[in-house]
Short mmCIF file of C-alpha atoms and ligand atoms in Angstrom, two decimals:
data_model
loop_
_atom_site.label_atom_id
_atom_site.label_comp_id
_atom_site.label_asym_id
_atom_site.label_seq_id
_atom_site.Cartn_x
_atom_site.Cartn_y
_atom_site.Cartn_z
CA UNK A 59 -133.66 111.28 137.42
CA UNK A 60 -131.73 108.77 135.26
CA UNK A 61 -129.44 106.71 137.47
CA UNK A 62 -127.13 105.26 134.73
CA UNK A 63 -125.23 108.53 133.86
CA UNK A 64 -121.76 108.90 135.21
CA UNK A 65 -121.70 111.15 138.23
CA UNK A 66 -119.45 114.25 138.61
CA UNK A 67 -117.30 114.27 141.72
CA UNK A 68 -116.28 117.61 143.16
CA UNK A 69 -113.86 117.76 146.00
CA UNK A 70 -114.25 120.75 148.55
CA UNK A 71 -112.92 121.52 152.13
CA UNK A 72 -114.66 119.58 154.76
CA UNK A 73 -114.39 121.97 157.56
CA UNK A 74 -112.66 125.57 157.35
CA UNK A 75 -112.77 128.79 155.80
CA UNK A 76 -113.89 127.69 152.33
CA UNK A 77 -116.71 125.16 153.33
CA UNK A 78 -119.60 127.41 153.67
CA UNK A 79 -118.70 129.38 150.52
CA UNK A 80 -118.45 126.25 148.44
CA UNK A 81 -121.67 124.65 149.64
CA UNK A 82 -123.40 127.98 149.17
CA UNK A 83 -122.04 128.40 145.67
CA UNK A 84 -123.10 124.78 144.66
CA UNK A 85 -126.65 125.58 146.17
CA UNK A 86 -126.96 128.73 144.10
CA UNK A 87 -126.09 126.70 141.05
CA UNK A 88 -129.20 124.75 141.73
CA UNK A 89 -127.75 121.65 143.42
CA UNK A 90 -129.85 120.19 146.04
CA UNK A 91 -127.96 117.43 148.23
CA UNK A 92 -128.14 115.15 151.28
CA UNK A 93 -125.02 114.76 153.43
CA UNK A 94 -123.89 111.34 154.51
CA UNK A 95 -123.89 110.61 158.29
CA UNK A 96 -120.10 110.65 158.59
CA UNK A 97 -120.14 113.97 156.69
CA UNK A 98 -117.57 112.95 154.17
CA UNK A 99 -119.97 112.89 151.21
CA UNK A 100 -122.95 114.97 149.87
CA UNK A 101 -125.16 113.15 147.35
CA UNK A 102 -126.64 115.33 144.63
CA UNK A 103 -130.40 114.76 144.48
CA UNK A 104 -131.38 116.69 141.46
CA UNK A 105 -128.15 116.59 139.41
CA UNK A 106 -125.68 113.79 138.81
CA UNK A 107 -123.14 115.64 140.97
CA UNK A 108 -121.58 114.36 144.34
CA UNK A 109 -119.50 116.26 146.62
CA UNK A 110 -116.46 114.79 148.55
CA UNK A 111 -115.49 116.65 151.71
CA UNK A 112 -111.78 116.45 152.54
CA UNK A 113 -108.88 118.51 153.87
CA UNK A 114 -108.07 121.44 151.55
CA UNK A 115 -104.36 120.10 151.09
CA UNK A 116 -105.79 116.94 149.55
CA UNK A 117 -107.98 118.53 146.89
CA UNK A 118 -105.38 119.12 144.26
CA UNK A 119 -104.13 115.52 144.53
CA UNK A 120 -107.57 114.03 144.33
CA UNK A 121 -108.27 115.88 141.15
CA UNK A 122 -104.87 115.21 139.63
CA UNK A 123 -105.27 111.39 140.25
CA UNK A 124 -108.76 111.64 138.81
CA UNK A 125 -110.47 110.50 141.93
CA UNK A 126 -112.56 113.63 141.57
CA UNK A 127 -113.24 115.55 138.28
CA UNK A 128 -113.34 118.99 139.91
CA UNK A 129 -112.07 120.62 143.09
CA UNK A 130 -112.20 123.83 144.89
CA UNK A 131 -109.29 125.19 146.97
CA UNK A 132 -107.17 128.16 147.63
CA UNK A 133 -104.88 129.23 144.80
CA UNK A 134 -102.21 129.15 147.67
CA UNK A 135 -102.77 125.41 147.90
CA UNK A 136 -103.24 124.75 144.30
CA UNK A 137 -99.97 126.47 143.25
CA UNK A 138 -98.07 124.79 146.15
CA UNK A 139 -99.09 121.41 145.04
CA UNK A 140 -98.40 122.14 141.52
CA UNK A 141 -94.95 123.59 142.14
CA UNK A 142 -93.84 121.38 144.95
CA UNK A 143 -96.31 118.57 145.47
CA UNK A 144 -96.77 116.79 148.65
CA UNK A 145 -93.77 114.62 149.05
CA UNK A 146 -94.57 112.57 146.02
CA UNK A 147 -93.52 115.06 143.31
CA UNK A 148 -95.26 118.01 141.97
CA UNK A 149 -98.78 117.66 140.65
CA UNK A 150 -99.61 118.68 137.16
CA UNK A 151 -102.60 116.72 135.96
CA UNK A 152 -105.05 119.50 136.46
CA UNK A 153 -106.17 122.75 135.13
CA UNK A 154 -107.11 125.86 136.97
CA UNK A 155 -110.45 127.01 135.46
CA UNK A 156 -111.35 130.22 137.26
CA UNK A 157 -111.20 132.18 140.48
CA UNK A 158 -114.30 132.24 142.47
CA UNK A 159 -113.99 135.64 144.42
CA UNK A 160 -114.07 134.29 147.93
CA UNK A 161 -111.43 133.05 150.38
CA UNK A 162 -109.18 136.14 149.38
CA UNK A 163 -105.77 136.42 151.22
CA UNK A 164 -102.16 136.89 150.26
CA UNK A 165 -99.08 134.91 150.89
CA UNK A 166 -96.59 137.41 152.20
CA UNK A 167 -93.17 137.60 153.50
CA UNK A 168 -92.99 139.23 157.00
CA UNK A 169 -90.13 140.68 158.98
CA UNK A 170 -89.84 141.16 162.63
CA UNK A 171 -91.05 144.81 163.50
CA UNK A 172 -87.44 145.74 164.76
CA UNK A 173 -85.72 144.34 161.72
CA UNK A 174 -84.73 146.88 158.90
CA UNK A 175 -85.89 145.96 155.45
CA UNK A 176 -84.68 147.49 152.28
CA UNK A 177 -86.29 145.57 149.48
CA UNK A 178 -85.75 142.09 148.25
CA UNK A 179 -81.91 142.33 148.65
CA UNK A 180 -82.34 142.29 152.41
CA UNK A 181 -83.63 138.60 151.99
CA UNK A 182 -80.33 137.48 150.37
CA UNK A 183 -78.60 134.73 152.57
CA UNK A 184 -81.44 134.94 155.26
CA UNK A 185 -83.69 132.06 156.58
CA UNK A 186 -87.52 132.24 155.62
CA UNK A 187 -89.85 129.89 157.52
CA UNK A 188 -92.82 128.85 155.51
CA UNK A 189 -95.28 126.02 154.75
CA UNK A 190 -95.19 127.10 151.11
CA UNK A 191 -91.71 126.21 149.89
CA UNK A 192 -92.83 125.65 146.34
CA UNK A 193 -94.46 129.15 145.86
CA UNK A 194 -91.73 130.85 147.87
CA UNK A 195 -88.88 129.35 145.87
CA UNK A 196 -90.57 130.39 142.64
CA UNK A 197 -90.81 133.87 144.00
CA UNK A 198 -87.05 133.93 145.16
CA UNK A 199 -86.02 132.32 141.68
CA UNK A 200 -88.00 135.25 139.80
CA UNK A 201 -86.54 137.87 142.07
CA UNK A 202 -82.97 136.43 141.63
CA UNK A 203 -82.54 136.18 145.38
CA UNK A 204 -80.84 133.20 147.14
CA UNK A 205 -82.22 132.51 150.65
CA UNK A 206 -82.69 129.46 152.83
CA UNK A 207 -86.26 128.14 153.00
CA UNK A 208 -87.00 126.59 156.43
CA UNK A 209 -90.02 124.24 156.10
CA UNK A 210 -92.50 124.86 158.92
CA UNK A 211 -95.89 123.08 158.86
CA UNK A 212 -97.84 125.24 161.34
CA UNK A 213 -97.60 128.29 163.54
CA UNK A 214 -95.03 129.71 161.12
CA UNK A 215 -95.29 133.09 162.86
CA UNK A 216 -93.38 131.88 165.97
CA UNK A 217 -90.40 130.75 164.01
CA UNK A 218 -88.37 134.18 164.38
CA UNK A 219 -89.01 134.15 168.08
CA UNK A 220 -87.80 130.59 168.37
CA UNK A 221 -84.64 131.72 166.53
CA UNK A 222 -85.50 129.23 163.71
CA UNK A 223 -85.73 131.87 160.94
CA UNK A 224 -85.23 135.51 160.15
CA UNK A 225 -88.39 136.07 158.01
CA UNK A 226 -91.56 134.22 157.59
CA UNK A 227 -93.68 133.61 154.53
CA UNK A 228 -97.41 132.90 155.35
CA UNK A 229 -100.93 133.77 154.57
CA UNK A 230 -102.39 137.05 155.75
CA UNK A 231 -105.83 138.40 155.52
CA UNK A 232 -106.49 141.11 158.09
CA UNK A 233 -102.84 141.19 159.20
CA UNK A 234 -103.82 140.93 162.85
CA UNK A 235 -101.94 137.61 163.42
CA UNK A 236 -98.74 139.28 162.10
CA UNK A 237 -99.20 142.29 164.34
CA UNK A 238 -99.86 140.11 167.39
CA UNK A 239 -96.62 138.54 166.76
CA UNK A 240 -94.54 141.68 166.31
CA UNK A 241 -94.21 141.06 162.51
CA UNK A 242 -94.96 143.24 159.46
CA UNK A 243 -95.58 142.55 155.73
CA UNK A 244 -92.75 143.24 153.48
CA UNK A 245 -93.38 141.48 150.27
CA UNK A 246 -96.36 139.90 148.58
CA UNK A 247 -95.60 136.53 146.95
CA UNK A 248 -99.00 135.51 145.89
CA UNK A 249 -102.52 137.02 145.77
CA UNK A 250 -104.91 134.25 146.42
CA UNK A 251 -108.52 133.34 146.32
CA UNK A 252 -110.54 130.06 146.02
CA UNK A 253 -110.43 128.58 142.53
CA UNK A 254 -111.93 125.64 140.73
CA UNK A 255 -109.71 122.98 139.25
CA UNK A 256 -110.49 120.34 136.71
CA UNK A 257 -108.73 116.98 136.01
CA UNK A 258 -106.77 116.76 132.71
CA UNK A 259 -108.14 113.20 132.27
CA UNK A 260 -110.33 112.48 129.25
CA UNK A 261 -113.96 112.22 130.65
CA UNK A 262 -117.06 110.76 129.19
CA UNK A 263 -119.22 113.23 127.20
CA UNK A 264 -122.15 113.21 129.92
CA UNK A 265 -119.64 114.52 132.52
CA UNK A 266 -118.13 117.03 130.18
CA UNK A 267 -121.57 118.49 129.50
CA UNK A 268 -122.27 118.59 133.13
CA UNK A 269 -119.00 120.37 133.70
CA UNK A 270 -119.80 122.90 131.26
CA UNK A 271 -123.33 123.35 132.48
CA UNK A 272 -122.06 123.86 136.03
CA UNK A 273 -119.34 126.30 134.99
CA UNK A 274 -121.97 128.33 133.11
CA UNK A 275 -124.08 128.45 136.35
CA UNK A 276 -121.08 129.44 138.41
CA UNK A 277 -120.53 132.26 135.87
CA UNK A 278 -124.01 133.34 136.33
CA UNK A 279 -123.80 133.20 140.11
CA UNK A 280 -120.56 135.25 140.01
CA UNK A 281 -122.18 137.90 137.74
CA UNK A 282 -125.36 138.33 139.86
CA UNK A 283 -123.37 138.71 143.16
CA UNK A 284 -122.64 142.35 142.45
CA UNK A 285 -125.41 142.92 140.06
CA UNK A 286 -128.54 145.08 140.63
CA UNK A 287 -131.58 145.92 138.66
CA UNK A 288 -132.25 149.68 138.85
CA UNK A 289 -135.53 151.47 137.80
CA UNK A 290 -135.88 155.20 137.76
CA UNK A 291 -137.62 158.08 136.14
CA UNK A 292 -135.50 160.67 134.27
CA UNK A 293 -135.84 163.85 132.33
CA UNK A 294 -135.33 163.07 128.64
CA UNK A 295 -132.88 165.79 128.36
CA UNK A 296 -130.50 164.14 130.98
CA UNK A 297 -130.63 160.64 129.67
CA UNK A 298 -127.00 160.84 128.43
CA UNK A 299 -125.71 161.82 131.78
CA UNK A 300 -127.81 159.33 133.71
CA UNK A 301 -126.86 156.41 131.50
CA UNK A 302 -123.24 157.53 132.23
CA UNK A 303 -123.77 157.40 135.92
CA UNK A 304 -125.26 153.91 135.96
CA UNK A 305 -122.44 151.61 137.08
CA UNK A 306 -121.27 148.86 134.74
CA UNK A 307 -124.69 148.95 132.82
CA UNK A 308 -125.12 148.06 129.19
CA UNK A 309 -127.68 149.78 126.98
CA UNK A 310 -130.72 150.56 129.41
CA UNK A 311 -134.33 150.03 128.53
CA UNK A 312 -136.04 153.39 128.11
CA UNK A 313 -139.84 153.45 128.43
CA UNK A 314 -142.45 156.18 127.92
CA UNK A 315 -144.33 157.47 131.05
CA UNK A 316 -148.10 157.93 130.46
CA UNK A 317 -148.84 161.67 130.09
CA UNK A 318 -145.38 162.80 130.53
CA UNK A 319 -143.41 163.98 127.39
CA UNK A 320 -140.55 165.24 129.26
CA UNK A 321 -139.81 162.16 131.36
CA UNK A 322 -139.11 158.44 130.83
CA UNK A 323 -138.60 155.39 132.84
CA UNK A 324 -135.12 153.86 132.72
CA UNK A 325 -134.51 150.22 133.60
CA UNK A 326 -130.92 148.73 133.61
CA UNK A 327 -128.83 145.93 135.01
CA UNK A 328 -125.83 147.20 136.89
CA UNK A 329 -123.00 144.76 137.02
CA UNK A 330 -121.46 146.51 139.89
CA UNK A 331 -122.87 147.31 143.33
CA UNK A 332 -125.07 150.40 143.43
CA UNK A 333 -124.05 152.69 146.39
CA UNK A 334 -125.90 155.46 148.00
CA UNK A 335 -123.36 157.87 146.41
CA UNK A 336 -124.48 156.66 142.94
CA UNK A 337 -128.12 157.24 143.83
CA UNK A 338 -127.40 160.72 145.12
CA UNK A 339 -125.49 161.61 141.89
CA UNK A 340 -128.37 160.29 139.79
CA UNK A 341 -130.85 162.44 141.89
CA UNK A 342 -128.60 165.44 141.29
CA UNK A 343 -128.74 164.70 137.50
CA UNK A 344 -132.60 164.81 137.65
CA UNK A 345 -133.56 161.18 138.40
CA UNK A 346 -136.46 160.41 140.67
CA UNK A 347 -138.51 157.31 141.95
CA UNK A 348 -135.37 155.22 142.01
CA UNK A 349 -135.67 151.53 143.00
CA UNK A 350 -132.66 149.11 143.23
CA UNK A 351 -133.46 145.36 143.31
CA UNK A 352 -131.17 142.34 143.70
CA UNK A 353 -130.84 140.05 140.65
CA UNK A 354 -131.58 136.38 141.41
CA UNK A 355 -130.30 134.70 138.27
CA UNK A 356 -128.75 135.88 135.07
CA UNK A 357 -127.85 134.00 131.85
CA UNK A 358 -126.23 135.78 128.91
O1 PRT B 504 -108.19 121.43 157.81
P1 PRT B 504 -107.76 121.96 156.45
O2 PRT B 504 -106.39 121.46 156.08
O3 PRT B 504 -108.86 121.75 155.39
O4 PRT B 504 -107.87 123.50 156.63
P2 PRT B 504 -106.75 124.57 156.93
O5 PRT B 504 -106.55 124.96 158.20
O6 PRT B 504 -105.42 124.20 156.08
O7 PRT B 504 -107.26 125.77 156.05
P3 PRT B 504 -108.21 127.09 156.54
O8 PRT B 504 -109.61 126.66 156.64
O9 PRT B 504 -107.61 127.83 157.67
O10 PRT B 504 -108.00 127.94 155.20
C1 PRT B 504 -108.52 127.50 153.85
C2 PRT B 504 -108.21 128.54 152.91
O11 PRT B 504 -108.63 129.60 153.16
C3 PRT B 504 -106.66 128.73 152.76
O12 PRT B 504 -105.84 127.93 151.95
C4 PRT B 504 -106.69 130.22 152.09
O13 PRT B 504 -106.72 129.84 150.73
C5 PRT B 504 -107.99 130.79 152.53
N1 PRT B 504 -107.80 131.79 153.50
C6 PRT B 504 -108.28 133.09 153.59
C7 PRT B 504 -106.88 131.90 154.69
C8 PRT B 504 -107.05 133.05 155.26
N2 PRT B 504 -107.89 133.86 154.48
C9 PRT B 504 -106.35 133.35 156.66
N3 PRT B 504 -106.48 134.34 157.14
N4 PRT B 504 -106.21 130.84 155.29
C10 PRT B 504 -105.56 131.16 156.33
N5 PRT B 504 -105.61 132.31 157.00
C11 PRT B 504 -104.73 132.31 158.35
C12 PRT B 504 -103.67 133.34 158.32
O14 PRT B 504 -102.54 132.68 157.89
C13 PRT B 504 -103.54 133.69 159.85
O15 PRT B 504 -102.84 132.73 160.50
O16 PRT B 504 -105.65 132.91 159.33
C14 PRT B 504 -104.96 133.69 160.33
C15 PRT B 504 -105.65 134.99 160.57
O17 PRT B 504 -105.33 135.82 159.39
P4 PRT B 504 -105.21 137.44 159.77
O18 PRT B 504 -104.26 137.98 158.81
O19 PRT B 504 -106.66 137.85 159.48
O20 PRT B 504 -104.88 137.68 161.14
ZN1 ZN B 505 -105.08 122.66 154.95
#
């Protein structure tokens, strides 16, 4: 491999909920890497791409300051840094490119179980504890509510019991942490997932090309995640119904079957998961010899 081309730097979370997903995504994009002894760096062996492993909260800043070209973090962190920054002002020198369909959670306002709640008007004049003051204040401004934001950096869920706040605004995925703290969700402030961001800075052409190539591969990985290749035999007379039942497929390939005038083979890529119910419905419509295969790679 050439050594003189500029190397792309991607910041991802060092150790947390997003780490495995990010490394898996980059591997699926074809990146082979070796990790440094201190585990702060992964060196790309077959592409000019290096990975910086950092705290998720530092990722937008590293990309905005052009230390890294790309970064992957939760939209909750990305929007918070964009709206509120990290003490040194809001960060704006980066662009959100796309969501990555992992790390799903939501930033919610939660109320103690025994507190009455009648819509956002109930928040007026109340204290809300959060580590997302930027995203929360945008929500309050959009809703036309004035409330006091109490900045909490960790264990937000205990704020009401400590008498420090009336409500909390925190991340939720299953909701069991809220339930364990006698809290219930009352408003969704932000739906979040991991997303990829890119610096606004002008980059050399080689880097831009690699970014485009990587984004195209990410697109391919996203598409195949749910996609299946389905093969089946079908009566010619039921082709319209069978094509309709194939989930998210474009025009299927129809092939003749040796010695069978009435039946054909149908091959199709389904861009949605194929469930047992789908196969049962296809069988009902006359399909037989059904095979569902995972799709390894896809390029439009
Ligand atoms: O060390 P570093 O700063 O990098 O990590 P971190 O501790 O700040 O982040 P981490 O690894 O906990 O989460 C990284 C990202 O994962 C977040 O910024 C979100 O985008 C996303 N994510 C997805 C979540 C959750 N799901 C989640 N459930 N982040 C946090 N939680 C918390 C939630 O607030 C609750 O306290 O996990 C707890 C369990 O949630 P329930 O609802 O399932 O009980
Ligand atoms: Zn963090």
